[in-house]
Structures are given as C-alpha cells and as structure tokens.
C-alpha cells in the first residue's frame, strides 16, 4: 500500500485518501496556482497508525524519499545542510473540514544551527528567533501536551516588560529569551527536551497529528456534526512560507463569497507581518481585502484572479488561505467554505440562476442539519434600546443568556439548566466544550474568519466577534463595554445577524421563511417521495407548521390539551366517585376538545390530521403522592386539620403504579376507562361536522396508542366505529375518518401483519419504541450514563436523536413489510422526534415509509432531507 503522495500526484477528487486539505492542495497544484510544494501522508496511514500505535511498515521510508524530492524541487535543505534552510508545516486534514479541532506544527526543522542560517537568509535576527519560538511553542503543545497557558504566561510577561501590545512588537532578544524559556518549560512539564534532530521532530509531529484525531475536542466536534469516527486524518507536510518575514509580508484568509450572508462579493482578512495562526486566533485586528488592495495592489489583483479560478473550478464558494512572502503570493490551502445556512441557501440558488449548477445539485448542496440555524430568532427591528456595542456579524441568530467567561463555567451552568452566552477575548479550539454548551458566543477580537466565527457558523450558533470595546477580565469574572460593566451571571443579548450586543433580555422575533429558502424547498419537494407532516397540539402550532410547508398533522397529542386551566377538570374526572360530577367534567372537556380539534383542522384544511387518543397514565395528571405526604406531615406538625389532604391522598393513591410508563396507559386505559376515549372521539367527530358546515374540508384520522395485540385494536376500533355511526346519523351524511395505531412496542412491530387488519394506518412512535427496545428510560439514561456511553464509544449516536438502524430500525422494517402485506392500502409513517432528523429520514426513505412527522420548526429540515434521501445525497449521519 502506498502512503505518501506529492501534491502534484493527486487531484481534488481524492478526499477520502488525501483528506480535504490534501486534495485541495493537489487540485490547486494541478491548476498551476502558486502552492508551496509538499506531500500528503494518507488517511490509510493514519488509520493504520491508530490501529497499531505505530507507523505502518514502509511509510517512513516513503516520507524520507518525498522529503528528498521536496529538497530538490525547492533548492532548500532540511536540517543542517548547505544553503537556504527548508522548514516545514505539518498539518492535519480530514475528509470533512474540522476547523481548529486537530493539530498543526509550524516551522519544523529549526534548531540552534538552523536558526542562524535562517537569520542569514532573511537578514533579520528577530524573524529567525520568532520562527524558533513558534516551533518550540507548537511542538511543546501539540506533541508533548504542554498546556498552552504555560507558554502564554512567558509571552505575557515579556510584553509587559517591554510595554508592547502584541508579540509582533517583541525584540529579537526577547524572542530568544522566550525560546529558551519554552525549551525549559517543555523539559519541566513533559520530562524530555524538544529534539534537535529535524527528522525526529518530523516523526514525532506526524505521529501527534495522527493522534489528534482522537483528542477530546475533535471527538466532540465529530459527534456534533455527525462525522464518522473511522475516517482518520491525512497529514500534510509542506514547505513553510513566511508572512512574518517583514512588513511587506503577511497572511490572510478569504472567501470567494461572504460566508455569513452568501452575497457574491469576496470577503477576507489580512494581517501584515504574521503567520496564519495569528489570523484565525484573532489576537490582532485584521485588515480587509480592500485594505490589502491599497497596500499590495498587485498581490490583491492576483488573489482575486485565484479566487475566481477556484470558484469556477469547484463551482462553489471557496475558503482560501494565502501568504505574501515579500514579493510573492502563495496559496496555502483551499476548501469548500464553511457558511451559515442562510448563506448556503443563497449561494446554491444564485449558482442556479448563474447557470453554474442545476436545481438538483442546489438541493444536494445545503446541509439539512444546518437549516436549524434559520429557526433562530433575531432581535426585533423596532427596538428602541440602542446596543451597547457592535462588532462583526459572524454567525446569525440571536441569543439571550447569562454571561460566562470560560468553558468550564459554560458547561457547568448549562448542565444546571441555565442558558449561557460565552464571552471571551477570543476562543481557541480548547473552548469547544463551552461553545457547544453556550447559546451564543461573544468575543472582543476576530473577524468572520476567526476561530469563534468559523466554529459558531458550523454549529449554527449566533456569534458576534471583534467587539473592540469589549474588555474581558476573566480573573475578576467581569467584562466592560465602554462605561458599562457586567459581572459573570449578568443577562445579555447578542444578535449575530446584526453584530450587536445588548444588556439584559431583548425582545426576539421568530423566523419566517425567506424567498431563497422557499425556492430551494419547492425544488426539494419535486424530488422527495416521503410526505412531511408536523407534530402539533394547538391551532397556533398547526398554523406555524403550514407556514413551513407541512402537509398535515402526523401527531396531535391530546394529553397536552388536558393541562393548564383544564387540569382541575381532569382531576375531578379522575378522583370523583360521583357519576354526575364525572359526567359534568367529561362534558366540559368535550366542549373544550371540540374547539381544539376544530382549530387544528381549520389550520390544516384539506390535509390529514392524526389525533392520538390519550396516551399517558392518569397519575400524570394528579398531585405527586410523595409531595402530598410531605404536605400532610407539615400540616400535622402545625396542629391543623389534615382531613382534606387525607381525602386527596386517598383519591390519588389507587392510581399510583410501580412503573407507570408500562402500566395503565394508552390502549389499556381506553379499554378499562372507555369514557375518556369515547369523549375524545365524539369531540373530534363533532369538530369535523362543524368544519364541514363552515365549508371546510377536514381530513381526520384517529390513532390508538401503545397497542401490543391485534385484539386490543379490534376492540377500540369497534368503540370508535360505533361513535362514528352515531355522529353520521346526527350529521345526516357519512364521515371519512381513518382509524389506525401507533406502533411503539416491539410486539406490535413483530405482529404488525395481524394488527394491520384493523388499521388504516401505522405511525411509529420511535421514542417509546426505542425505550422499549433498548430497555432504557430516556429521562433516566440521559441524566446518568448516556453521555458516558457516547464519550466511550459504547454507542455511536444517541438513539433518541438518531434512529438506531440495526435495532429499532429492523423492527420498523419488519412492521412496515408486515403491515403492507396484511393491508396493502395501509399508510405508514413516523411521528417520533426522529421524524425531523436527517439521518433518520434517510432510513425512513429506504424502509419504504410514506411520511415523516416532526416539530413544526423542523419541517424545512425534513423536506430537504427527504429530497436528498431520494436523490442519494446527504451530509454525515450513520443510520
């Protein structure tokens, strides 16, 4: 097996083997762009390394031969040879972009001899020692796992001593001191020195890059973005070019279109006298591309030409890293750029308008997971309160939460139920846990290409970066913006679409479909086979679902209609022994339910509405018995009368169950206490008759929950049909009402052929089906061991978020085949939360289901995912 490819030996199609970065370097080399030469060590080598904890046989010899070819090609020498020294960057590069999550070593190949040769070549002692300190710093952190703070403390002290604001202002003498201090830190913290031998440096660095595939932040990022664990990363070894050589040099990152809005204008950041890490770190405020054009018009013109070449080649927005080394522009990498969902939709639809791609390709281009970003609210336009400050609108959406100043606090407070906004000078890859936990991100440094901006966009979280007025004092747990100071825990609001920051909680406006999104979804609808419905329990939710394009209601949960001001009525119904009191309670609920069902049917006029009869056990509507016992003890201790609470306890006690979720609920409740089911059916039918009289076209379906045997459904169906006959007699005409069941027990799935004889439709309740298949209680496992299972790889995905194909999925496939065999006209869908998950939707498409149903706000996600399932394109996921 071959493990090493020079850049000119590959092309842009080899992402699996060379990783996205390596394939991009190969493609740019093929296009004749000015790429610093180098070679890529493949993902195969990484997987072998991770499997056997060592380089695969023959790989290192290939590396040495590639290194010799690189010396010949560049005329430079690696190590202590004559002439210009060859320094290397060693960078990770997986198939899917994971910005900042894995590791890089820069300026590799330097030592005490080489630093003198570098000084002679550059004619600048300060530059040479800055290169040396950067190498020790990155090698120590990446290869020897020395905390970055140890190095930053040295640099902070040197800046304070010299009274300068940035590392770029430190003298050569200060940088030499920093280098020696860093070397001592590595020995003290890691126990071994950084090797002087450049070949040992390279070997250890390649191993560290491979090993970084399994670092914690990379694992968390992959779980968040549904990137498979088995892929591994390639390692790119490339000749260093130096943007920090002098003030006529510099480095930058640019996009061929705006990554936040999708507008077809080049966007980018440039930083004079800097290396690439300085740009993404946001430690110095950058210049715009227009300012680059003023400083270096010839390089600016060349860069714009390169950007046009790459976008034409990839037919998509490209993210490009570049360096100017004195009089030469170098292109360091390109990839399909990370973008917000709004930008992705605009870019895809505009590329169709430009004739670059067709509609099917546009539908494939937009990640359905990312559409959640569009469901974020924004700060109201007519707000009278001025913002505290403005910065870069780095990632859209608005968030209100309490300010926190480090990742640990963000994780802890979020786990405790608080909504937090992570406030930092600038984020680093080590902040990934806090960024996941936060509702939004606010930084004082960085632009649209900073770490905070890129990662927030990928996560779909609002972010405002580059707020120059923001001063963060992490030690004192406070921050200031101008004259305003806020402590940790203070409530703030950020709007990442406008780049604004506010004190306190601001009024937020819910999102609406944009014309570009509506166009894309209309195109998607022409390709998808699966229907898309919504889970909605109120007329207002049903109206929202229609606005987002839902084709019906797949689940209306009637238990939610029994809460609020109706709860006392339900309790009278359950607890009273008086038939007259119970009948009065049923009559009140009947009248209320008619209004519920009529409103939903009106919002979904002409589209199917599936009403699920009462599912949970009745004890869920009653006071907690333990709380009542405590109340009784308190009253008794006060010497007061306990007769009323005793009466309540006596009424509640008979309804307690050892495991209520497996007891008297669902269809069992309907068979043993039929009055409630009959009332609900009658109310739904009355609502249908009322809508028909009003000129509507209601399409009602009634769903019986938790069926485990065919006989259960037969008996409840008989009850429903008797009510239907009576309603038809009262109305004077027939009513077209479907009757079906929710498949949520393994037995129902296995015996679906028998159950189908009494069902017009099946709807899989995948939440309960997952619980009963795994033997998990969702509430219990998610609060105890599920996170550990995911971290340790016991489970690849949370089965309550992404459908478990090998287990629960097999039951769904079995039930679908059985149901359609037993009743060829049966309609089959999913109404659990998985109905809005793109990976689960792909499974439903393959399994031959007829529709999925999800929350109203996820309807666009489901429409796009269903289209991609039909086309055969998707992003991530593992079902």
Coordinates of N, CA and C in Angstrom, one line a residue, residues 197 267 387:
X197 N 17.2 17.1 16.4 CA 17.3 16.4 15.1 C 16.0 16.7 14.3
X267 N -14.7 38.1 0.4 CA -14.6 38.6 1.8 C -13.3 38.0 2.3
X387 N -27.9 49.4 21.1 CA -27.0 48.3 21.5 C -25.8 48.9 22.3

